[in-house]
Every structure is written in C-alpha cells, then in structure tokens.
Amino acid sequence: MAELTPWQHLPVAGAVRPDTAIRPVTGGWRTGERPEADLPACVNCLLCWLYCPDSAILVEGESFNGFDLDACKGCAICAEVCPVGAIAMVAE
Amino acid sequence: MSDLRLLTGGEAVAHAMRQIDPDVVPVYPITPQTPIIQTFAKLVADGRAQTEILNVESEHSAMSAAIGAALAGARTMTATSSQGLALMAEVVYIAASMRAPIVMALGNRALSGPINIHCDHSDSMLIRDSGVIQLFAENAQEAYDLTVIAPRLAEHPDVLLPVLVCQDGFTITHSAEPVELLPDSVVRDFIGDYRIPYSVLDVREPTTQGPFAMPDYYYEFRRQQAAASEASAAVFAELGCEFAQLAGRAYGEVEEYRLEGASTAILALGSTAGTVKDVVDELREDGEPVGLLRITSFRPFPAAAVAAALENVASVVVLDRADSPGGTPPLRAEVAAALYGSGCRLSGAVYGLGGRDLHPADIRAVFAGAAPAHIGLRGEACRV
C-alpha cells in the first residue's frame, strides 16, 4: 500500500489519472464461478468485450484472447450475451 | 460612453449573462428567479448570446447537468430560488466537491412552509456549509457587477468552486433601477477564456472524476475544498480592485458605511443594507453616532474584516433574514464568533421572514435599542 497523501498534494477534487491509479484486484469478488471460453466456437464478435462491466475481456488485435481473472467479478454477463454459447461459467 | 439602463435585478443579471455568454445554462424556472432566465432566454433566442440553454425537468437535473458541462470544459451558469435551491442542494454539495466553477444566480426566497414566494435568506442559508461561495448584492447594480466578477472568482485556479450571487427576491429581482452596464468587450476581456485543470472529455489526458473516497481520504478532500474557500477571499479582494478600475465601483468582502466614530452599528446582508444606509444618514444628521457594516461575502465569512471594522464600536446589532429554530440565527452566530473576546456588546434580531417589510422606523428602533428580537412579528413584546 502506497503512503497516504496529505491534502495539499492531492489532485484537485480527487481527479484520478491512469498513471496514479492503483489497479484494484476485483477477481477476489467472484463467488465460486469463473468464465471459460470454448475458443474453436468463438466467432470473435466481441459482444463479451462490449458488455463486460469490468474490462475483463482480453482482446488481441480484433480477436478474443481470454479473460483477465484479476478483474473479472464473475457476473456471467459475457456468458449470457455470447451468441454462440462459447462462454460457460465453471466452478473455480 | 456609459450605458445606463432602467433594469430590474433579474434583467441586469440576464444582461451580465449575455455579456459573459456562457457555453451552457441548464435551468428550471421558479419565482422570483424566473425573470433572469426569461430575459436571458429571449436574448439567446434573439442571437445576442450563443449559449446552449438546457430546459431540464427539475433543479436537481439543472445542477447535475451543470456539473457535467462545467467539467467537460464549458463555462456554465444556472439560476434558481428557494425550493429550487433546496431540490438542488444534494447536487450543489457535489458540484463544490468536484470543484466545478459554476456561477449560480439566486433570487432569495423563503423556503416552504408555509409556501411563500417572497424574500428571506433561508434558501441560501440551507446550503451555507456546501462549500459554495455566497455573495450578497444590495441592489440591481451590484447583482450585475457581482455576476460579472463571479466567473473569474469561480474559475480561479486557487478557487474552482461554485459561486452563488444572491439578490433579494422581488426587492431586487423585480424592482427597476438605473443600472450601468459595462461595454460587452470590457466584460469579455475581464472574464477571459474558460480553463479548468482536468476536462472529462480530454481523451489525451483521461481522468476519473468524482471518485469514491474511503475514510482514508474523504477528510483530506473536504479539507482541500475548505482551503479553496479560504483562498477565495484573497482572490475576491484582487478582483474587486481590478473591477473597480474598469467600472469605478469597488467591491470587498464587507462594506463599511459611516462607521467612523460609530458607537452602534447594524450588520446586515442584501437589500436591507440600502434602507439602513438611509436611516444612518438621517440619524447622523441628528448627531447620532451610528453606522452599518454590510457583509458582501457571506461565504467565505470575513471574520477578520468584521472584527477589524467593529474594533471601536461599542454595540453591534446583527439583523438576520433567516432563523435557526432552537439555535442562533446564522449571521449572528458568525458575527458572535468573529467578535468573541472583544469588548463589543452583541445583540441581534430576526426580521423580514417570508417577505415581511422592514421599515425605516424599525431600523431607528434597532439603533435606539428598542427593537424586539423578532422585528415586525405580531405578538412579540419589546425587548427590555
């Protein structure tokens, strides 16, 4: 944990710049299930990337490239929106 | 060449807005503020300002939209009164906390209930602790002048807070007086370009704004906001001098009126100061050593200036146009704190709630020490 900053040195109104943000690991919020992809079935429509509320879908170029499980909270929206059933929620 | 016009306070502020030409004005009508936005909307419709007026569905939305606009990089103003400010209040705190330099015109009106449309200061006192700067005009000219000064004050890098320019409902908003307008180019040069440290729409320097703050940081952000309010006093003093060079009318956090040699002084906010000045002049004619200290900046409160101005005054009477049931009326509480430890005898009275008139005879009674604690209230006995 970084040292806490005195009020005089905080950015005005707490505006957070990307270079000052601590990346929170929200993967620990999952309650027993994580998404798993069936890569041969994936059609790279990237609806999962569009719908993921935590930017946990990794994309390489224009292709689906797995999940960032440090960020994924296990909400299962990706599995719900996948039009070809290529994402399933599996036990951790 | 001076441009002297017969304008109500509401119209005068609308002309200040035309000259400022804010990018965005989200607003919802409410008496007695309506003449401000009604006049301004016509000026915009006539092509005399390029402002985007957002006709929102409530004052809560007006202030929410104002925050978004101001932080996106648009100079933003709004206007309201009474219940409108009450509905805005939740978002006003957030605007101050997000350091959004929004200029707000207020036509002071009593809060419900009972429902009433006339002047008192209970509405601005409701957001006393929001962090918003509060300036009180005495007349239409001052409402215009303070509105011209307000964007510079709000947007100063040491400040970055909303500024509320208060004018008494009806007494100022609806009363026509001679008002001198500055040339448009002078106002534009005075206010300059709009600049904020972080724009939410800047994709090259992206920021998250209005973040959650846990117990480890909330207090620090509140202190930062309070420091900005404190710093605004020096900025207002500088701007008051700069404005005086343009307009010949000077502004400061307080106005001392005939306090030299005064043994009794009245303290007041807003249009009442004008009536008190007339009574002071009459009593001075009769050799009575009386004076007035008018508070222009209620937030930040000029405690040091109040104490200095009243150093040699034996007796001070604070007139509050708002009450605090079960406590001390807001202006009197501030003055009591400012004068604590001085030898000054302090008393106070509440007056004018819901638009009740304060007559010169009432003010003479105050100076004579014969006014009740609630001036003009039926059933109130005179103070001993």
Short mmCIF file of N, CA, C and O in Angstrom, two decimals, chain B residues 312-377:
data_model
loop_
_atom_site.label_atom_id
_atom_site.label_comp_id
_atom_site.label_asym_id
_atom_site.label_seq_id
_atom_site.Cartn_x
_atom_site.Cartn_y
_atom_site.Cartn_z
N ASN B 312 -13.76 49.52 17.30
CA ASN B 312 -14.05 50.64 18.19
C ASN B 312 -15.55 50.90 18.35
O ASN B 312 -15.94 51.98 18.78
N VAL B 313 -16.36 49.92 17.97
CA VAL B 313 -17.82 50.09 18.07
C VAL B 313 -18.28 49.41 19.37
O VAL B 313 -17.95 48.25 19.60
N ALA B 314 -19.04 50.14 20.18
CA ALA B 314 -19.41 49.60 21.50
C ALA B 314 -20.51 48.56 21.39
O ALA B 314 -20.53 47.57 22.12
N SER B 315 -21.45 48.79 20.46
CA SER B 315 -22.65 47.94 20.42
C SER B 315 -22.97 47.56 18.98
O SER B 315 -23.02 48.41 18.09
N VAL B 316 -23.18 46.27 18.76
CA VAL B 316 -23.43 45.76 17.41
C VAL B 316 -24.74 44.99 17.40
O VAL B 316 -24.99 44.17 18.29
N VAL B 317 -25.59 45.30 16.44
CA VAL B 317 -26.85 44.57 16.30
C VAL B 317 -26.86 43.87 14.95
O VAL B 317 -26.71 44.51 13.91
N VAL B 318 -27.01 42.55 14.98
CA VAL B 318 -27.00 41.76 13.75
C VAL B 318 -28.43 41.50 13.32
O VAL B 318 -29.22 40.97 14.10
N LEU B 319 -28.75 41.87 12.07
CA LEU B 319 -30.09 41.61 11.55
C LEU B 319 -30.04 40.37 10.66
O LEU B 319 -29.33 40.35 9.66
N ASP B 320 -30.79 39.36 11.03
CA ASP B 320 -30.83 38.10 10.28
C ASP B 320 -32.14 37.97 9.54
O ASP B 320 -33.22 38.07 10.15
N ARG B 321 -32.05 37.69 8.23
CA ARG B 321 -33.27 37.45 7.47
C ARG B 321 -33.48 35.94 7.30
O ARG B 321 -33.94 35.45 6.25
N ALA B 322 -33.09 35.19 8.30
CA ALA B 322 -33.31 33.75 8.35
C ALA B 322 -33.21 33.38 9.82
O ALA B 322 -32.47 34.02 10.57
N ASP B 323 -33.94 32.36 10.21
CA ASP B 323 -33.90 31.94 11.61
C ASP B 323 -33.28 30.55 11.68
O ASP B 323 -33.19 29.85 10.68
N SER B 324 -32.87 30.17 12.86
CA SER B 324 -32.38 28.82 13.07
C SER B 324 -33.10 28.29 14.30
O SER B 324 -32.65 28.49 15.42
N PRO B 325 -34.27 27.67 14.08
CA PRO B 325 -35.09 27.26 15.23
C PRO B 325 -34.30 26.44 16.24
O PRO B 325 -33.62 25.49 15.87
N GLY B 326 -34.36 26.87 17.47
CA GLY B 326 -33.64 26.15 18.52
C GLY B 326 -32.17 26.52 18.61
O GLY B 326 -31.44 25.94 19.40
N GLY B 327 -31.74 27.48 17.78
CA GLY B 327 -30.33 27.87 17.80
C GLY B 327 -30.16 29.36 17.54
O GLY B 327 -31.10 30.13 17.72
N THR B 328 -28.98 29.75 17.14
CA THR B 328 -28.66 31.15 16.88
C THR B 328 -28.81 31.42 15.38
O THR B 328 -28.29 30.63 14.58
N PRO B 329 -29.47 32.50 14.99
CA PRO B 329 -29.59 32.80 13.56
C PRO B 329 -28.22 32.88 12.90
O PRO B 329 -27.23 33.28 13.54
N PRO B 330 -28.12 32.49 11.63
CA PRO B 330 -26.81 32.23 11.01
C PRO B 330 -25.84 33.41 10.99
O PRO B 330 -24.66 33.23 11.31
N LEU B 331 -26.31 34.60 10.62
CA LEU B 331 -25.38 35.73 10.55
C LEU B 331 -24.89 36.12 11.95
O LEU B 331 -23.72 36.41 12.16
N ARG B 332 -25.83 36.07 12.92
CA ARG B 332 -25.45 36.44 14.29
C ARG B 332 -24.41 35.46 14.84
O ARG B 332 -23.47 35.86 15.54
N ALA B 333 -24.57 34.19 14.51
CA ALA B 333 -23.61 33.19 15.00
C ALA B 333 -22.22 33.48 14.45
O ALA B 333 -21.21 33.39 15.17
N GLU B 334 -22.15 33.84 13.17
CA GLU B 334 -20.85 34.16 12.55
C GLU B 334 -20.21 35.38 13.22
O GLU B 334 -19.01 35.40 13.50
N VAL B 335 -21.05 36.41 13.43
CA VAL B 335 -20.52 37.66 13.99
C VAL B 335 -20.09 37.43 15.44
O VAL B 335 -19.05 37.94 15.88
N ALA B 336 -20.87 36.63 16.17
CA ALA B 336 -20.51 36.34 17.56
C ALA B 336 -19.14 35.66 17.62
O ALA B 336 -18.30 35.98 18.46
N ALA B 337 -18.91 34.72 16.69
CA ALA B 337 -17.62 34.04 16.67
C ALA B 337 -16.50 35.02 16.30
O ALA B 337 -15.41 34.98 16.88
N ALA B 338 -16.81 35.91 15.34
CA ALA B 338 -15.78 36.87 14.88
C ALA B 338 -15.41 37.85 15.98
O ALA B 338 -14.28 38.32 16.06
N LEU B 339 -16.40 38.19 16.84
CA LEU B 339 -16.16 39.22 17.86
C LEU B 339 -15.84 38.63 19.24
O LEU B 339 -15.68 39.37 20.21
N TYR B 340 -15.75 37.29 19.30
CA TYR B 340 -15.52 36.65 20.60
C TYR B 340 -14.25 37.19 21.24
O TYR B 340 -13.20 37.26 20.61
N GLY B 341 -14.37 37.61 22.48
CA GLY B 341 -13.21 38.14 23.19
C GLY B 341 -13.03 39.64 23.05
O GLY B 341 -12.23 40.23 23.77
N SER B 342 -13.77 40.26 22.12
CA SER B 342 -13.69 41.72 22.01
C SER B 342 -14.64 42.31 23.06
O SER B 342 -15.49 41.62 23.61
N GLY B 343 -14.53 43.60 23.29
CA GLY B 343 -15.39 44.21 24.30
C GLY B 343 -16.76 44.60 23.75
O GLY B 343 -17.57 45.20 24.45
N CYS B 344 -17.01 44.25 22.51
CA CYS B 344 -18.21 44.70 21.82
C CYS B 344 -19.48 44.03 22.39
O CYS B 344 -19.49 42.83 22.62
N ARG B 345 -20.52 44.84 22.61
CA ARG B 345 -21.78 44.26 23.07
C ARG B 345 -22.57 43.83 21.84
O ARG B 345 -22.85 44.62 20.95
N LEU B 346 -22.91 42.53 21.80
CA LEU B 346 -23.56 41.98 20.60
C LEU B 346 -25.00 41.61 20.89
O LEU B 346 -25.31 40.97 21.91
N SER B 347 -25.90 42.04 20.02
CA SER B 347 -27.28 41.56 20.09
C SER B 347 -27.75 41.35 18.66
O SER B 347 -27.01 41.59 17.71
N GLY B 348 -28.97 40.89 18.53
CA GLY B 348 -29.44 40.62 17.17
C GLY B 348 -30.94 40.46 17.12
O GLY B 348 -31.60 40.31 18.16
N ALA B 349 -31.46 40.54 15.92
CA ALA B 349 -32.90 40.37 15.72
C ALA B 349 -33.13 39.67 14.39
O ALA B 349 -32.32 39.78 13.47
N VAL B 350 -34.21 38.92 14.33
CA VAL B 350 -34.65 38.30 13.08
C VAL B 350 -35.72 39.21 12.49
O VAL B 350 -36.51 39.81 13.23
N TYR B 351 -35.72 39.35 11.16
CA TYR B 351 -36.68 40.24 10.52
C TYR B 351 -37.01 39.70 9.14
O TYR B 351 -36.29 38.84 8.60
N GLY B 352 -38.09 40.20 8.58
CA GLY B 352 -38.33 40.04 7.14
C GLY B 352 -38.60 38.65 6.64
O GLY B 352 -38.48 38.39 5.43
N LEU B 353 -38.96 37.70 7.50
CA LEU B 353 -39.20 36.35 7.01
C LEU B 353 -40.39 36.35 6.06
O LEU B 353 -41.41 37.01 6.30
N GLY B 354 -40.25 35.59 4.98
CA GLY B 354 -41.35 35.47 4.02
C GLY B 354 -41.74 36.78 3.37
O GLY B 354 -42.88 36.94 2.94
N GLY B 355 -40.79 37.72 3.29
CA GLY B 355 -41.05 38.97 2.58
C GLY B 355 -41.65 40.07 3.42
O GLY B 355 -42.05 41.10 2.88
N ARG B 356 -41.71 39.88 4.75
CA ARG B 356 -42.24 40.96 5.58
C ARG B 356 -41.32 42.18 5.48
O ARG B 356 -40.10 42.05 5.58
N ASP B 357 -41.94 43.36 5.29
CA ASP B 357 -41.15 44.58 5.13
C ASP B 357 -40.43 44.95 6.42
O ASP B 357 -40.93 44.72 7.52
N LEU B 358 -39.27 45.55 6.22
CA LEU B 358 -38.54 46.17 7.33
C LEU B 358 -38.56 47.67 7.07
O LEU B 358 -38.01 48.14 6.07
N HIS B 359 -39.20 48.42 7.92
CA HIS B 359 -39.39 49.85 7.69
C HIS B 359 -38.27 50.65 8.33
O HIS B 359 -37.66 50.22 9.31
N PRO B 360 -38.03 51.88 7.81
CA PRO B 360 -37.03 52.74 8.45
C PRO B 360 -37.31 52.93 9.95
O PRO B 360 -36.36 52.97 10.74
N ALA B 361 -38.58 52.97 10.33
CA ALA B 361 -38.91 53.13 11.76
C ALA B 361 -38.40 51.93 12.57
O ALA B 361 -37.96 52.08 13.72
N ASP B 362 -38.45 50.74 11.96
CA ASP B 362 -37.93 49.55 12.64
C ASP B 362 -36.43 49.69 12.88
O ASP B 362 -35.90 49.32 13.93
N ILE B 363 -35.75 50.22 11.86
CA ILE B 363 -34.29 50.35 11.96
C ILE B 363 -33.93 51.42 13.00
O ILE B 363 -32.97 51.25 13.77
N ARG B 364 -34.73 52.51 13.04
CA ARG B 364 -34.49 53.52 14.09
C ARG B 364 -34.68 52.90 15.47
O ARG B 364 -33.91 53.18 16.39
N ALA B 365 -35.66 52.01 15.59
CA ALA B 365 -35.88 51.33 16.88
C ALA B 365 -34.69 50.44 17.23
O ALA B 365 -34.28 50.34 18.38
N VAL B 366 -34.12 49.80 16.21
CA VAL B 366 -32.94 48.95 16.45
C VAL B 366 -31.80 49.80 16.99
O VAL B 366 -31.17 49.47 18.00
N PHE B 367 -31.55 50.96 16.35
CA PHE B 367 -30.46 51.82 16.80
C PHE B 367 -30.74 52.37 18.20
O PHE B 367 -29.81 52.62 18.97
N ALA B 368 -32.04 52.55 18.53
CA ALA B 368 -32.39 53.09 19.85
C ALA B 368 -32.39 51.99 20.91
O ALA B 368 -32.67 52.25 22.08
N GLY B 369 -32.11 50.75 20.50
CA GLY B 369 -32.12 49.65 21.47
C GLY B 369 -33.52 49.24 21.88
O GLY B 369 -33.72 48.62 22.92
N ALA B 370 -34.51 49.60 21.05
CA ALA B 370 -35.90 49.35 21.43
C ALA B 370 -36.59 48.34 20.51
O ALA B 370 -37.80 48.21 20.52
N ALA B 371 -35.80 47.62 19.71
CA ALA B 371 -36.42 46.67 18.78
C ALA B 371 -36.60 45.31 19.44
O ALA B 371 -35.80 44.91 20.27
N PRO B 372 -37.67 44.60 19.09
CA PRO B 372 -37.85 43.24 19.62
C PRO B 372 -36.90 42.26 18.95
O PRO B 372 -36.27 42.58 17.94
N ALA B 373 -36.79 41.07 19.50
CA ALA B 373 -35.91 40.05 18.94
C ALA B 373 -36.42 39.54 17.59
O ALA B 373 -35.66 38.97 16.82
N HIS B 374 -37.72 39.74 17.35
CA HIS B 374 -38.30 39.36 16.05
C HIS B 374 -39.03 40.58 15.52
O HIS B 374 -40.19 40.82 15.87
N ILE B 375 -38.35 41.35 14.69
CA ILE B 375 -38.89 42.63 14.24
C ILE B 375 -40.10 42.41 13.34
O ILE B 375 -40.06 41.59 12.42
N GLY B 376 -41.17 43.15 13.63
CA GLY B 376 -42.35 43.11 12.76
C GLY B 376 -43.24 41.90 12.98
O GLY B 376 -44.18 41.68 12.24
N LEU B 377 -42.92 41.11 14.00
CA LEU B 377 -43.71 39.90 14.26
C LEU B 377 -44.83 40.25 15.24
O LEU B 377 -44.57 40.80 16.31
#
